[in-house]
């Protein structure tokens, strides 16, 4: 079982428009289901801590309904930890959930930047979907490079911002900012699913890509788990061989 930390925005309003926002429930619920169905542990954190704001729940989506009614999830969301007090050593992966609010509080959160960098530097996975990749902006790794530098990434596109009517409201175009930091933005048509895997970084373009990001992360987890089991088996065989050798020496001495 692996431990995944899902990080949510604490911003409840889109700019100064008065329009309510929060984390995108679909982008949290669908990955949550993938991780839970695989037997992994999911925890929650947010930029400011406490109960994060959420966008509207689609009552016709059984996965979103299950997510909002799950007792463990409700308890975890009731009082999330602030990202700057989370111990990254406790987690094997971090998943950055989207929602337009992330554009205002993810990029400048040193706590989030340190958390993402620490998990990645320790060999963990980093996943992000839609506007969640705003949390990849300004993340610097131990080697001095930006996390997205030289990597292929997916994120909400400029055309999707226009289609959503938010292009005049957002503080910057996310796809452009990622490319400014050295990433190659890979995208599909507006609102079509697109998931990109680059080493241990998995990103998705929009809500339709949320489950796909989690599934690709799950594939990476499976490789890690297989490797861990193989190493454990080799260690066991080595110990058994050492024990048998000592036993043979002892029996030879007795004779």
Coordinates of C-alpha atoms in Angstrom, one line a residue:
X1 CA 0.0 0.0 0.0
X2 CA 1.3 3.4 -0.9
X3 CA 0.3 6.8 0.6
X4 CA -0.8 9.6 -1.6
X5 CA -1.4 13.2 -0.5
X6 CA -4.0 15.1 -2.5
X7 CA -3.5 18.9 -2.3
X8 CA -6.4 21.3 -2.7
X9 CA -6.7 25.1 -3.2
X10 CA -7.9 27.3 -0.4
X11 CA -9.2 30.0 -2.8
X12 CA -13.0 30.3 -2.8
X13 CA -13.5 33.1 -5.4
X14 CA -12.2 33.6 -9.0
X15 CA -10.2 36.8 -8.8
X16 CA -12.4 39.7 -7.9
X17 CA -15.4 38.5 -9.9
X18 CA -17.4 37.3 -7.0
X19 CA -17.8 33.9 -8.7
X20 CA -17.4 31.1 -6.3
X21 CA -14.9 28.4 -6.9
X22 CA -12.7 25.9 -5.0
X23 CA -11.2 22.5 -5.8
X24 CA -12.7 20.7 -8.7
X25 CA -14.6 17.8 -7.1
X26 CA -14.4 15.5 -10.2
X27 CA -10.6 16.0 -10.3
X28 CA -10.4 14.9 -6.7
X29 CA -13.0 12.1 -6.8
X30 CA -11.9 10.2 -9.8
X31 CA -8.3 9.9 -8.8
X32 CA -9.4 9.1 -5.3
X33 CA -11.4 6.1 -6.6
X34 CA -8.5 4.8 -8.6
X35 CA -6.2 5.0 -5.6
X36 CA -8.7 3.6 -3.2
X37 CA -9.6 0.7 -5.5
X38 CA -5.9 -0.2 -5.7
X39 CA -5.7 -0.4 -1.9
X40 CA -3.7 2.8 -1.4
X41 CA -4.1 5.3 1.4
X42 CA -5.3 8.8 0.4
X43 CA -4.8 11.9 2.6
X44 CA -5.7 15.6 2.1
X45 CA -3.9 18.9 2.5
X46 CA -4.6 22.4 1.4
X47 CA -2.7 25.7 1.1
X48 CA -4.2 27.3 4.2
X49 CA -5.5 24.2 6.0
X50 CA -8.9 23.7 7.4
X51 CA -11.9 22.9 5.3
X52 CA -11.1 23.8 1.6
X53 CA -13.8 25.3 -0.6
X54 CA -15.2 23.1 -3.3
X55 CA -16.9 23.5 -6.7
X56 CA -20.3 22.1 -7.2
X57 CA -20.8 18.4 -7.0
X58 CA -22.3 16.7 -10.0
X59 CA -25.1 14.6 -8.4
X60 CA -25.3 12.5 -11.6
X61 CA -21.7 11.3 -11.2
X62 CA -21.8 8.4 -8.8
X63 CA -18.0 8.7 -8.2
X64 CA -18.4 12.3 -7.0
X65 CA -21.3 11.3 -4.9
X66 CA -19.4 8.5 -3.3
X67 CA -16.4 10.7 -2.7
X68 CA -18.5 13.3 -0.8
X69 CA -20.3 10.7 1.2
X70 CA -17.3 8.5 2.2
X71 CA -16.8 8.9 5.9
X72 CA -13.0 8.8 5.9
X73 CA -12.9 11.4 3.1
X74 CA -15.4 13.7 4.8
X75 CA -13.3 13.5 8.0
X76 CA -10.1 14.2 6.0
X77 CA -11.6 17.2 4.2
X78 CA -13.2 18.7 7.4
X79 CA -9.8 19.9 8.7
X80 CA -7.0 19.5 6.2
X81 CA -3.4 20.1 7.1
X82 CA -1.6 23.1 5.8
X83 CA 1.0 22.2 3.1
X84 CA 3.8 23.9 5.0
X85 CA 3.4 21.6 8.0
X86 CA 3.0 18.3 6.2
X87 CA 5.9 15.9 6.6
X88 CA 6.8 14.8 3.0
X89 CA 8.6 11.7 4.3
X90 CA 5.1 10.2 5.1
X91 CA 4.0 10.1 1.4
X92 CA 5.0 8.2 -1.7
X93 CA 3.2 10.6 -4.0
X94 CA 1.5 14.0 -4.2
X95 CA -1.5 14.7 -6.4
X96 CA -2.3 18.4 -7.2
X97 CA -6.1 18.7 -7.7
X98 CA -7.2 21.5 -10.1
X99 CA -9.9 24.1 -9.9
X100 CA -9.5 27.7 -11.0
X101 CA -8.6 28.8 -7.4
X102 CA -5.2 27.1 -7.7
X103 CA -4.1 29.8 -10.2
X104 CA -4.1 32.3 -7.3
X105 CA -2.6 30.2 -4.4
X106 CA -0.6 27.3 -5.8
X107 CA 2.2 29.1 -7.7
X108 CA 3.5 31.3 -4.8
X109 CA 3.2 28.7 -2.0
X110 CA 6.7 28.0 -0.8
X111 CA 5.2 25.2 1.4
X112 CA 3.7 23.5 -1.7
X113 CA 6.9 24.0 -3.6
X114 CA 9.0 22.4 -0.9
X115 CA 6.5 19.6 -0.4
X116 CA 6.5 18.7 -4.1
X117 CA 10.2 18.9 -4.5
X118 CA 10.9 16.8 -1.4
X119 CA 8.6 14.0 -2.5
X120 CA 10.1 14.0 -6.0
X121 CA 13.7 14.2 -4.8
X122 CA 13.0 11.2 -2.5
X123 CA 11.9 9.1 -5.5
X124 CA 8.2 9.7 -5.1
X125 CA 5.6 10.4 -7.8
X126 CA 4.1 13.8 -8.6
X127 CA 0.7 14.0 -10.3
X128 CA -1.3 17.1 -11.3
X129 CA -4.4 17.7 -13.4
X130 CA -6.1 20.7 -15.2
X131 CA -5.1 23.8 -13.2
X132 CA -3.3 21.6 -10.6
X133 CA 0.0 22.0 -12.6
X134 CA 0.0 25.6 -11.3
X135 CA 1.6 23.9 -8.3
X136 CA 4.5 22.8 -10.4
X137 CA 5.4 26.4 -11.2
X138 CA 8.5 27.6 -9.3
X139 CA 9.2 24.1 -7.9
X140 CA 13.0 23.7 -7.8
X141 CA 14.7 20.3 -7.2
X142 CA 17.7 19.6 -5.1
X143 CA 19.8 19.5 -8.3
X144 CA 19.0 23.2 -8.9
X145 CA 16.7 22.6 -11.9
X146 CA 13.0 23.4 -12.0
X147 CA 10.8 20.3 -11.9
X148 CA 9.2 21.0 -15.2
X149 CA 12.5 22.0 -17.0
X150 CA 13.0 19.9 -20.0
X151 CA 9.9 17.8 -19.3
X152 CA 6.7 17.2 -21.3
X153 CA 3.6 18.3 -19.3
X154 CA -0.1 18.6 -19.9
X155 CA -2.3 21.3 -18.3
X156 CA -5.4 23.4 -19.0
X157 CA -4.9 25.0 -22.4
X158 CA -5.2 28.6 -23.5
X159 CA -8.1 27.6 -25.8
X160 CA -9.8 25.9 -22.9
X161 CA -9.5 29.1 -20.8
X162 CA -11.2 31.0 -23.7
X163 CA -13.9 28.4 -24.0
X164 CA -14.5 28.6 -20.2
X165 CA -14.7 32.4 -20.4
X166 CA -11.9 32.8 -17.9
X167 CA -9.1 34.1 -20.2
X168 CA -9.6 37.7 -19.1
X169 CA -9.8 36.8 -15.4
X170 CA -6.9 34.4 -14.7
X171 CA -3.6 36.0 -13.5
X172 CA -1.7 34.2 -16.3
X173 CA -2.1 31.4 -18.9
X174 CA -0.9 28.2 -17.2
X175 CA 0.3 26.5 -20.4
X176 CA 2.4 29.6 -21.3
X177 CA 3.9 29.9 -17.8
X178 CA 5.0 26.2 -17.8
X179 CA 6.7 26.7 -21.1
X180 CA 8.4 29.8 -19.9
X181 CA 9.9 27.6 -17.2
X182 CA 11.3 25.1 -19.7
X183 CA 8.5 22.6 -20.1
X184 CA 7.0 21.4 -23.4
X185 CA 3.3 21.7 -23.2
X186 CA 1.6 18.7 -24.8
X187 CA -2.1 19.0 -25.5
X188 CA -5.2 17.5 -27.1
X189 CA -8.3 19.3 -28.5
X190 CA -10.4 21.4 -26.2
X191 CA -11.8 19.4 -23.3
X192 CA -10.4 16.1 -24.7
X193 CA -8.5 13.7 -22.4
X194 CA -4.7 14.1 -22.4
X195 CA -2.3 12.5 -20.0
X196 CA 1.4 12.9 -20.2
X197 CA 4.0 10.8 -18.3
X198 CA 7.6 12.1 -18.0
X199 CA 9.7 10.0 -15.6
X200 CA 7.9 10.3 -12.2
X201 CA 5.8 13.3 -13.2
X202 CA 2.3 12.6 -14.5
X203 CA 0.1 15.5 -15.7
X204 CA -3.4 15.8 -17.2
X205 CA -5.0 18.5 -19.3
X206 CA -8.5 18.8 -17.9
X207 CA -11.2 17.2 -15.7
X208 CA -11.6 14.4 -18.3
X209 CA -8.0 13.5 -17.7
X210 CA -8.2 13.2 -13.9
X211 CA -8.7 9.4 -13.7
X212 CA -6.1 8.8 -16.4
X213 CA -3.5 10.6 -14.4
X214 CA -4.2 8.4 -11.4
X215 CA -4.1 5.3 -13.5
X216 CA -0.7 6.2 -15.0
X217 CA 0.5 6.8 -11.5
X218 CA -0.8 3.4 -10.4
X219 CA 1.2 1.8 -13.2
X220 CA 4.3 3.5 -11.9
X221 CA 3.5 2.3 -8.4
X222 CA 3.1 -1.2 -9.7
X223 CA 6.6 -1.1 -11.1
X224 CA 8.0 0.2 -7.8
X225 CA 6.1 -2.5 -5.8
X226 CA 7.4 -5.2 -8.2
X227 CA 10.9 -3.9 -7.8
X228 CA 10.6 -3.8 -4.0
X229 CA 9.3 -7.4 -3.9
X230 CA 12.1 -8.6 -6.2
X231 CA 14.7 -6.9 -4.0
X232 CA 13.1 -8.4 -0.9
X233 CA 13.2 -11.8 -2.5
X234 CA 16.9 -11.4 -3.3
X235 CA 17.6 -10.4 0.2
X236 CA 15.8 -13.4 1.6
X237 CA 17.6 -15.8 -0.7
X238 CA 20.9 -14.2 0.3
X239 CA 20.2 -14.6 3.9
X240 CA 19.1 -18.2 3.4
X241 CA 22.3 -19.0 1.5
X242 CA 24.4 -17.4 4.2
X243 CA 22.5 -19.4 6.9
X244 CA 23.0 -22.7 4.9
X245 CA 26.7 -21.9 4.4
X246 CA 27.1 -21.4 8.2
X247 CA 25.2 -24.6 8.9
X248 CA 27.4 -26.5 6.4
X249 CA 30.6 -25.2 8.1
X250 CA 29.2 -26.1 11.5
X251 CA 28.4 -29.6 10.5
X252 CA 31.8 -30.0 8.8
X253 CA 33.5 -28.9 12.0
X254 CA 31.5 -31.4 14.1
X255 CA 32.7 -34.2 11.8

